[in-house]
PDB file of C-alpha atoms in Angstrom:
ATOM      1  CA  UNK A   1      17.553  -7.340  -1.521  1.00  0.00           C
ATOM      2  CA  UNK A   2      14.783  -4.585  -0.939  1.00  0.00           C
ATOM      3  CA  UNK A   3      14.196  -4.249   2.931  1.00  0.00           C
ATOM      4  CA  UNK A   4      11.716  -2.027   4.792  1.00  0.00           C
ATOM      5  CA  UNK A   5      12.030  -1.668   8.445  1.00  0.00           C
ATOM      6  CA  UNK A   6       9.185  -0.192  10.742  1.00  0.00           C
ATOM      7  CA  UNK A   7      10.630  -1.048  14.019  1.00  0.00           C
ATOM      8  CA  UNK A   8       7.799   0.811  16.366  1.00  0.00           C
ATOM      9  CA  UNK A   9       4.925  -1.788  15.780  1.00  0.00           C
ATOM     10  CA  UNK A  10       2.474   0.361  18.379  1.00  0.00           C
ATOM     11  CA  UNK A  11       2.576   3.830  19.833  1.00  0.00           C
ATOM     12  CA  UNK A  12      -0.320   5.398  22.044  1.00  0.00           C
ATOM     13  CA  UNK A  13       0.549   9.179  22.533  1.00  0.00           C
ATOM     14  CA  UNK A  14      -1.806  11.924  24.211  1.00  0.00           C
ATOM     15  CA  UNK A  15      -3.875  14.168  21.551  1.00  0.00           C
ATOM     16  CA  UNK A  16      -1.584  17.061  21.358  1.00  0.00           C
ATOM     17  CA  UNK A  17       1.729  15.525  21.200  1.00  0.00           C
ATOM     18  CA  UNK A  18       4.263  15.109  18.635  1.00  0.00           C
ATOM     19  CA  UNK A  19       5.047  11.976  17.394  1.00  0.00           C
ATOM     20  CA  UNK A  20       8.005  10.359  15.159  1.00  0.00           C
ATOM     21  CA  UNK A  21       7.140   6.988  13.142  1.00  0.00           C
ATOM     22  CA  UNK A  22      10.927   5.325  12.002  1.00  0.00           C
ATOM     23  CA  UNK A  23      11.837   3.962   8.948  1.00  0.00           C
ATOM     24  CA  UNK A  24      15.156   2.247   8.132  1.00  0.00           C
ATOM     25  CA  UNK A  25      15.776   1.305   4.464  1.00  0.00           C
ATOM     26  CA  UNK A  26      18.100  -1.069   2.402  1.00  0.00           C
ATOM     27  CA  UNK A  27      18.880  -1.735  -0.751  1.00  0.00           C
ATOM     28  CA  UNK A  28      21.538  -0.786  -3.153  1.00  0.00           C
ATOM     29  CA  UNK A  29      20.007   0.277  -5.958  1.00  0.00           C
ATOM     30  CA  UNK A  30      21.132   4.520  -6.314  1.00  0.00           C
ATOM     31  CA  UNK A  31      17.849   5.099  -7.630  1.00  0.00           C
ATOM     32  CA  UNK A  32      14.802   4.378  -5.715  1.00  0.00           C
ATOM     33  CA  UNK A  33      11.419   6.196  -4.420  1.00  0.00           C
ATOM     34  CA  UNK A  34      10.607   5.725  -0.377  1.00  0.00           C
ATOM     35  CA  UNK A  35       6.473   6.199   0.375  1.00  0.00           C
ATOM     36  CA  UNK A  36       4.215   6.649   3.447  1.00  0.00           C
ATOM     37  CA  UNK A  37       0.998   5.219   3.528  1.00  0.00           C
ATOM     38  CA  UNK A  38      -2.133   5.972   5.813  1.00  0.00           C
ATOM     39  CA  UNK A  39      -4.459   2.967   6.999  1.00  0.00           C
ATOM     40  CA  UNK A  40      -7.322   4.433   8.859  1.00  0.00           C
ATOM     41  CA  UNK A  41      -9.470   1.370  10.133  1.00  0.00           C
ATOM     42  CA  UNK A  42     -11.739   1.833   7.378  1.00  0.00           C
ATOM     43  CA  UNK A  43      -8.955  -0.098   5.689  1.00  0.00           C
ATOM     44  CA  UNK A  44      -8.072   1.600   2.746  1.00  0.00           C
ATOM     45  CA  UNK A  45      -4.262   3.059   1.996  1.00  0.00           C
ATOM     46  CA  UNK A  46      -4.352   6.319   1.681  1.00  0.00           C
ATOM     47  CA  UNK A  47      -1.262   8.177   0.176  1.00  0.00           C
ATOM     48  CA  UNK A  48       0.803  10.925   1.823  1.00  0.00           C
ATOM     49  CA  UNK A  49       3.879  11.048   0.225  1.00  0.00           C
ATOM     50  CA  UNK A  50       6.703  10.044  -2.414  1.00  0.00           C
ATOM     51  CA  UNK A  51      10.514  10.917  -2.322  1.00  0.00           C
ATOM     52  CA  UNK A  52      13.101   9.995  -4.467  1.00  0.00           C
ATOM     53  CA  UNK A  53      16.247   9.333  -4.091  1.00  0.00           C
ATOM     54  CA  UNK A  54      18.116  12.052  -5.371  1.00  0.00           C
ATOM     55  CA  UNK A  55      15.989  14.613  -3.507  1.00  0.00           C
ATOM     56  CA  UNK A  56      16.880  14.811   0.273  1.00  0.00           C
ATOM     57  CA  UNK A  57      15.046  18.064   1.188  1.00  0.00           C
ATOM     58  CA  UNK A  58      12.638  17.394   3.948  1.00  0.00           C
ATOM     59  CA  UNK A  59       9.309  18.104   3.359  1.00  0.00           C
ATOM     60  CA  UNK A  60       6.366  19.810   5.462  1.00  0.00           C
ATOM     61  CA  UNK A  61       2.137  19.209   4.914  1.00  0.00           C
ATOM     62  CA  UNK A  62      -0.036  20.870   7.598  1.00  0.00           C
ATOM     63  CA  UNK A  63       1.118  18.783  10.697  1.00  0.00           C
ATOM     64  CA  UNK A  64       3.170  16.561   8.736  1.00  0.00           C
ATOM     65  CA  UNK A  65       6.492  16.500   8.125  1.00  0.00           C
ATOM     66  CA  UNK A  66       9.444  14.248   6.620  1.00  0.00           C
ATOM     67  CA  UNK A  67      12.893  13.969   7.475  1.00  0.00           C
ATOM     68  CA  UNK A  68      14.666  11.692   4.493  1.00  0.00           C
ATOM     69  CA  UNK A  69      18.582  11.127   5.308  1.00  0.00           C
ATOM     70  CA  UNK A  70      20.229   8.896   2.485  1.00  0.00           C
ATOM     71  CA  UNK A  71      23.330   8.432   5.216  1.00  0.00           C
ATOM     72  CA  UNK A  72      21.426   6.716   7.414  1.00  0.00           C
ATOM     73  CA  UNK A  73      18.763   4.829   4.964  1.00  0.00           C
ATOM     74  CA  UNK A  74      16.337   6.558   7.413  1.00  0.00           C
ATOM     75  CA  UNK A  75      12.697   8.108   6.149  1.00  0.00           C
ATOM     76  CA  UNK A  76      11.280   9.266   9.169  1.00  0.00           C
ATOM     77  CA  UNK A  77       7.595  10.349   9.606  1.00  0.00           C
ATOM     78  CA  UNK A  78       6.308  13.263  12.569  1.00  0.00           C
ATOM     79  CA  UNK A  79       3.227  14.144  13.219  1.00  0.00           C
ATOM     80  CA  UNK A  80       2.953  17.444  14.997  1.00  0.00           C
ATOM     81  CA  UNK A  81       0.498  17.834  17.359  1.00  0.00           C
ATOM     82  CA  UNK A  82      -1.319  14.539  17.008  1.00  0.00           C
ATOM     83  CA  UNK A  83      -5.332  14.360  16.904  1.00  0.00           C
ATOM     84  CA  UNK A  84      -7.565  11.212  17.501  1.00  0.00           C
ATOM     85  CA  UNK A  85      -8.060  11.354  13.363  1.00  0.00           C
ATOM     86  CA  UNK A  86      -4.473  10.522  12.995  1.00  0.00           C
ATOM     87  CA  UNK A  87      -4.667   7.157  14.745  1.00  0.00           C
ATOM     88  CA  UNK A  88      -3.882   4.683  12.091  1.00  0.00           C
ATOM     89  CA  UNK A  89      -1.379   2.121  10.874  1.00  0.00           C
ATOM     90  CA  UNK A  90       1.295   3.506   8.972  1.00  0.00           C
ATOM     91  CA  UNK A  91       3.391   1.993   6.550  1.00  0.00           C
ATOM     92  CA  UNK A  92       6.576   3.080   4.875  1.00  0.00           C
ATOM     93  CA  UNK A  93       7.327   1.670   1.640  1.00  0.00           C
ATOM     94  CA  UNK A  94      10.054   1.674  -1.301  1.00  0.00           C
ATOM     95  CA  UNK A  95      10.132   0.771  -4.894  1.00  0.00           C
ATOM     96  CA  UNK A  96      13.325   0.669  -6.722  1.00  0.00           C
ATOM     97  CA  UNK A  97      13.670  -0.838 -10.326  1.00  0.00           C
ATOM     98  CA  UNK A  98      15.523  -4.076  -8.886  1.00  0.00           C
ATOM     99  CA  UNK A  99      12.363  -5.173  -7.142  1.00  0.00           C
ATOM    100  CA  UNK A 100       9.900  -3.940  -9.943  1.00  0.00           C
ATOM    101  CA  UNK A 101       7.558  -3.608  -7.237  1.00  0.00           C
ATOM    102  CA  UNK A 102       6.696  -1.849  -3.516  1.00  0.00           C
ATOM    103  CA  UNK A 103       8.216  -3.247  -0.484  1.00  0.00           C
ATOM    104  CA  UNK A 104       6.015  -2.431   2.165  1.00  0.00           C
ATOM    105  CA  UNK A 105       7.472  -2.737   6.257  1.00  0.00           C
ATOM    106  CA  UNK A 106       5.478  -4.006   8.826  1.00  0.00           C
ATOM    107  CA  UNK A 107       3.714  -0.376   9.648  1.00  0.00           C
ATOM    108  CA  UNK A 108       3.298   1.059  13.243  1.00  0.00           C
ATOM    109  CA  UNK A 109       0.113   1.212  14.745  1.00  0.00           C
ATOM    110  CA  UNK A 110      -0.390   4.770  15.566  1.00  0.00           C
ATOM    111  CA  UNK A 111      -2.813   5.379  18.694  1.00  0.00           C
ATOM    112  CA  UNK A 112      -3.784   8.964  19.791  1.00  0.00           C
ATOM    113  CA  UNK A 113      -5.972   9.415  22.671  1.00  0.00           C
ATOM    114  CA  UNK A 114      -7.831  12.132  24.264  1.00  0.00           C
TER     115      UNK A 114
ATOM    116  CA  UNK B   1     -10.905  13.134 -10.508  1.00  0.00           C
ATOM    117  CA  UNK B   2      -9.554   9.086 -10.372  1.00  0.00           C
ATOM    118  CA  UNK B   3     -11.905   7.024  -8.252  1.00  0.00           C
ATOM    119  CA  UNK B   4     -11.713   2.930  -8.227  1.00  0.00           C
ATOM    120  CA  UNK B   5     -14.140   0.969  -6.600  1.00  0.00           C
ATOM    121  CA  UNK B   6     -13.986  -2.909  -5.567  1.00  0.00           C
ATOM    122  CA  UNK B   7     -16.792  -5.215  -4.850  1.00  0.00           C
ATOM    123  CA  UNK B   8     -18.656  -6.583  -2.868  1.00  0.00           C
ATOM    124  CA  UNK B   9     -17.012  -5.172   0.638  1.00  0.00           C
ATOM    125  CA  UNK B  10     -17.160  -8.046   2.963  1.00  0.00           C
ATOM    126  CA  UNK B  11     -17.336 -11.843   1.344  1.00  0.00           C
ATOM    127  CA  UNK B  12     -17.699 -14.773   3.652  1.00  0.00           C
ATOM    128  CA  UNK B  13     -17.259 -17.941   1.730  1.00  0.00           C
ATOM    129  CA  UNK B  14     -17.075 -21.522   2.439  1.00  0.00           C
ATOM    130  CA  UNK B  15     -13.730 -23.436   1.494  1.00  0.00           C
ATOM    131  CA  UNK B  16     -13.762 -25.053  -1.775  1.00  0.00           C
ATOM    132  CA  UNK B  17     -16.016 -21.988  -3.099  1.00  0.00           C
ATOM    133  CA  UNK B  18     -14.906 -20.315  -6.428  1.00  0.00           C
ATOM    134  CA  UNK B  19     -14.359 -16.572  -5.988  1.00  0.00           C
ATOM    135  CA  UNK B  20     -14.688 -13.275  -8.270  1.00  0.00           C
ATOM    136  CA  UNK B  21     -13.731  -9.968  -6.436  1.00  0.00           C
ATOM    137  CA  UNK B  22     -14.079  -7.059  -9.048  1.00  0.00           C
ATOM    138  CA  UNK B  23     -12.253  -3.587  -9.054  1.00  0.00           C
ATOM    139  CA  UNK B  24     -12.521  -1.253 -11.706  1.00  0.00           C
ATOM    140  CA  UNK B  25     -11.488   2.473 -12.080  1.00  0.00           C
ATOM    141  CA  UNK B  26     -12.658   5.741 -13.406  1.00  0.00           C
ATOM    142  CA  UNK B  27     -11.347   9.052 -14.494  1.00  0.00           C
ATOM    143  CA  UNK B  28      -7.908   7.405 -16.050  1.00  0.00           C
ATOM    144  CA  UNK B  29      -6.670   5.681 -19.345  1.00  0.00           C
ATOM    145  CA  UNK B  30      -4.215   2.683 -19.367  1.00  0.00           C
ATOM    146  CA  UNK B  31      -3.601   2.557 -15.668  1.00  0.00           C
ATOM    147  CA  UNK B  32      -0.811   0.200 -13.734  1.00  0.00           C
ATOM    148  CA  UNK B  33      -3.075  -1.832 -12.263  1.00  0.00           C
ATOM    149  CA  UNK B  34      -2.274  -4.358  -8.638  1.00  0.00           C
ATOM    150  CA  UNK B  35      -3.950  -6.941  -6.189  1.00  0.00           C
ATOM    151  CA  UNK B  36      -2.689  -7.245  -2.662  1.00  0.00           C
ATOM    152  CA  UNK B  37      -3.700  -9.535   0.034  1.00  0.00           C
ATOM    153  CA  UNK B  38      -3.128  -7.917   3.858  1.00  0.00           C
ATOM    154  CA  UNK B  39      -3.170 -10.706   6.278  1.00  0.00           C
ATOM    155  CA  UNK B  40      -4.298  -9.812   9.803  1.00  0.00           C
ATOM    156  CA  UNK B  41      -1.966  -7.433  11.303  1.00  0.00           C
ATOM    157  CA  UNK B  42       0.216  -7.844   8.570  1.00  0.00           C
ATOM    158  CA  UNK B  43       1.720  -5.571   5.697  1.00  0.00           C
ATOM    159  CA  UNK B  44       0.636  -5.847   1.799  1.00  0.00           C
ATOM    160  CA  UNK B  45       1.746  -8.671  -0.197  1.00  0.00           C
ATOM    161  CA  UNK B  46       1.626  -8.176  -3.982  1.00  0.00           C
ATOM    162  CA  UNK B  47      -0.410 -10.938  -5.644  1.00  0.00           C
ATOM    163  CA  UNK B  48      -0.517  -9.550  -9.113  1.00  0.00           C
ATOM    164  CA  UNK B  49      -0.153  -6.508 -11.476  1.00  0.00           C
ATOM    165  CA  UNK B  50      -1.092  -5.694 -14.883  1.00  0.00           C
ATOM    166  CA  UNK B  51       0.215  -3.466 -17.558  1.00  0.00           C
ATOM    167  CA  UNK B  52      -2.184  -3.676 -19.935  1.00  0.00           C
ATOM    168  CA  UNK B  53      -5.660  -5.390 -20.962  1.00  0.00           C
ATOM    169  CA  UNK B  54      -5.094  -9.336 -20.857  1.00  0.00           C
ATOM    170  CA  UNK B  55      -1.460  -8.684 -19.562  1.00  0.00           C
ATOM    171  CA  UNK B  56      -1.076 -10.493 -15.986  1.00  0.00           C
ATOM    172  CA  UNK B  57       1.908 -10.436 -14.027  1.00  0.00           C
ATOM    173  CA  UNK B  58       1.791 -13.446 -11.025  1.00  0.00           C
ATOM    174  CA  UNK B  59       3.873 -12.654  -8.090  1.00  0.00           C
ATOM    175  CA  UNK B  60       3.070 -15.452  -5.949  1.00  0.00           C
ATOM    176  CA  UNK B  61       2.279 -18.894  -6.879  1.00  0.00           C
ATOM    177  CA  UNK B  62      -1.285 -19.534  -5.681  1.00  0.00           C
ATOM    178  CA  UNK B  63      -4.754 -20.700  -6.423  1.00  0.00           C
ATOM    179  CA  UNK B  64      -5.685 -17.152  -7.117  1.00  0.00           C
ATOM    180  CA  UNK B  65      -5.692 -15.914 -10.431  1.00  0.00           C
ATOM    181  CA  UNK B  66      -6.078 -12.245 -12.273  1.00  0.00           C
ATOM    182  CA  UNK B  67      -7.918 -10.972 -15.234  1.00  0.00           C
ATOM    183  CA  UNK B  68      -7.644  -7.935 -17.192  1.00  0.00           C
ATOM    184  CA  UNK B  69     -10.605  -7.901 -19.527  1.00  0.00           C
ATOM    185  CA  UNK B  70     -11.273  -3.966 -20.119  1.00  0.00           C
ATOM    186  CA  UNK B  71      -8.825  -1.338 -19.590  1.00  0.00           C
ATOM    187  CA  UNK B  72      -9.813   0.125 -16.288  1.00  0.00           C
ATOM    188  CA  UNK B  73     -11.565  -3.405 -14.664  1.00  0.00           C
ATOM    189  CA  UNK B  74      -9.420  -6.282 -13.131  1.00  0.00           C
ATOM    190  CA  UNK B  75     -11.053  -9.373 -12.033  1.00  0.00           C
ATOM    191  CA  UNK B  76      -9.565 -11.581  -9.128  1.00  0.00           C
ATOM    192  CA  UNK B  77     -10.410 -15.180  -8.897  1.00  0.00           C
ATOM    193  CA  UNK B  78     -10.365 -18.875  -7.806  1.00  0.00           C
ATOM    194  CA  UNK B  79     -11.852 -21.694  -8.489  1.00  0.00           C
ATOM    195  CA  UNK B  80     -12.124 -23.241  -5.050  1.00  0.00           C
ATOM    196  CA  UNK B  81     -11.010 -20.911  -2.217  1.00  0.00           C
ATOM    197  CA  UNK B  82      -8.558 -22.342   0.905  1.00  0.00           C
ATOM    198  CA  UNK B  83      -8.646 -21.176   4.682  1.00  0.00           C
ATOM    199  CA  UNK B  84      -5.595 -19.428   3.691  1.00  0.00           C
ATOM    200  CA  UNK B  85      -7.303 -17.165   1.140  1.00  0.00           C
ATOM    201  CA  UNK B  86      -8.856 -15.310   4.066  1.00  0.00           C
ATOM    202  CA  UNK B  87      -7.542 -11.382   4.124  1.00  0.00           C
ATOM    203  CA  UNK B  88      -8.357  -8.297   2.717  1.00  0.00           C
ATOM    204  CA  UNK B  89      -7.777  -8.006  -0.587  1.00  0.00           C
ATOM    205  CA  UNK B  90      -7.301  -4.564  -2.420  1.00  0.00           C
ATOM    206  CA  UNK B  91      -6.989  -3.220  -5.341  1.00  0.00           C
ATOM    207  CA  UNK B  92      -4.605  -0.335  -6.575  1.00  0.00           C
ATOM    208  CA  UNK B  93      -3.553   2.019  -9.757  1.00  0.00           C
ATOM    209  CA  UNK B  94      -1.111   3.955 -10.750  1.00  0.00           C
ATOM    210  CA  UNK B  95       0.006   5.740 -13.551  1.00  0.00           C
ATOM    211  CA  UNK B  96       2.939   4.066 -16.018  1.00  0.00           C
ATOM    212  CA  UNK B  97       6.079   2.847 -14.278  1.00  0.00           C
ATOM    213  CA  UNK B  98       6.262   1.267 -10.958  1.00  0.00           C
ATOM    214  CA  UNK B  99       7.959   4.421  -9.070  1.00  0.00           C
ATOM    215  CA  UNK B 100       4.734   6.562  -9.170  1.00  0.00           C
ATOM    216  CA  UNK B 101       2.515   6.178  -6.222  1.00  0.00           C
ATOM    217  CA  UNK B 102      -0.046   3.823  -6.053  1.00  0.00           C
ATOM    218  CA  UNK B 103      -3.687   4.661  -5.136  1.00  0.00           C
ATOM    219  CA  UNK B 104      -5.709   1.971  -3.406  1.00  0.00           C
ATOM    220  CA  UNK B 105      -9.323   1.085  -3.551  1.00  0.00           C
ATOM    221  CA  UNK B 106     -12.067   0.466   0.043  1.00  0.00           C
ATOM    222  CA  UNK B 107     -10.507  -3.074   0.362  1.00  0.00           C
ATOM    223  CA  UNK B 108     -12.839  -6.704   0.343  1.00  0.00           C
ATOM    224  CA  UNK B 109     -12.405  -8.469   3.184  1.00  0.00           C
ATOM    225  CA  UNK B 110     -12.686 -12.004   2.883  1.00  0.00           C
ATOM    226  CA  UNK B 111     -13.478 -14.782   4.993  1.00  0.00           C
ATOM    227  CA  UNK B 112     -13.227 -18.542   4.295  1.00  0.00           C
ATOM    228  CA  UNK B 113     -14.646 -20.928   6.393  1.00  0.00           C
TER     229      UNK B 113
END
């Protein structure tokens, strides 16, 4: 079975600080694609990212950046120095061809204050 | 550029009331296209996906149902709406196969009282 696990449900940091949203995977399909979402309270998904599964480099956008580790199932998410505009929910998600479809976790509530 | 819309924004409707939420999307040919529902404080459940004009996919059994009349518009519906129904429904494309990223529309919230 597909699994996505988002085990931070809320984090308040200070504008200015870094900040690390987890994500644990499972599933044993060798080809798959892991995802992070945006959900501004607006409400709409916004895309940030896609990896697959054969391609562990980490990645780096602006303040964002992506550390994908197949040996732990992890697909972390850090935001460096956080701003009020990054306050969100954020969901990680996978898709592999098992599923036929996007398993979404739980998201973490991302709060940055002034 | 790819744009999709959805309509109306915000629905309140009374329970036993049939529903129509619309989402259609511009700038692309033959798109993927989904429905989720988001409960309250809740991730996205996939309630259908289509492949194709008048192909429908059902992932959940439900009273909601899905339409695919034109390429780029897909048409949710019910005939008489539950308290249960209430969420935020949106609507997503993507381009062919399931592993490509999915691009979501402003979202309906819905309310059934």
């Amino acid at each position: 079975a597909q699994k996505v696990t988002q085990a931070q449900t809320e984090i308040s940091v200070v504008e200015k600080e870094d900040v690390t949203l987890d994500c644990v995977y499972e599933t044993r399909d060798t080809t798959y694609y892991l995802f992070w979402y945006k959900q501004p309270p607006s409400g709409e998904l916004v895309f940030l990212i896609r990896r697959n599964s054969f391609d562990e480099q980490n990645e780096i956008s602006g303040r964002y950046s992506w550390n994908f580790q197949k040996s732990t199932s992890s697909f972390n998410f850090t935001i460096t120095a956080s701003q009020v505009v990054d306050s969100a929910v954020y969901f990680c998600v996978l898709y592999t061809g098992t599923a036929s479809k996007l398993t979404f976790g739980t998201g973490t509530r991302l709060q940055v204050m002034l | 550029s790819q744009t999709i819309h959805q309509w109306p924004a915000t629905l309140v409707q009374p329970v036993g009331s049939p529903l129509s939420l619309e989402c259609t999307v511009e700038g692309t040919s033959n798109p993927n296209l989904y429905w989720y529902r988001q409960a309250a404080g809740r991730g996205l459940q996939l309630l259908f996906y289509s492949v194709g004009i008048g192909q429908i996919s059902s992932e959940v059994p439900q009273n909601l149902s899905a339409s695919r009349p034109q390429d780029r518009q897909f048409i949710l519906s019910s005939k008489k709406l539950l308290l249960s129904d209430s969420g935020f429904y949106l609507c997503a494309w993507s381009g062919d196969g399931g592993y490509n990223e999915q691009f979501f529309g402003p979202g309906t919230r819905l309310t059934v009282l």
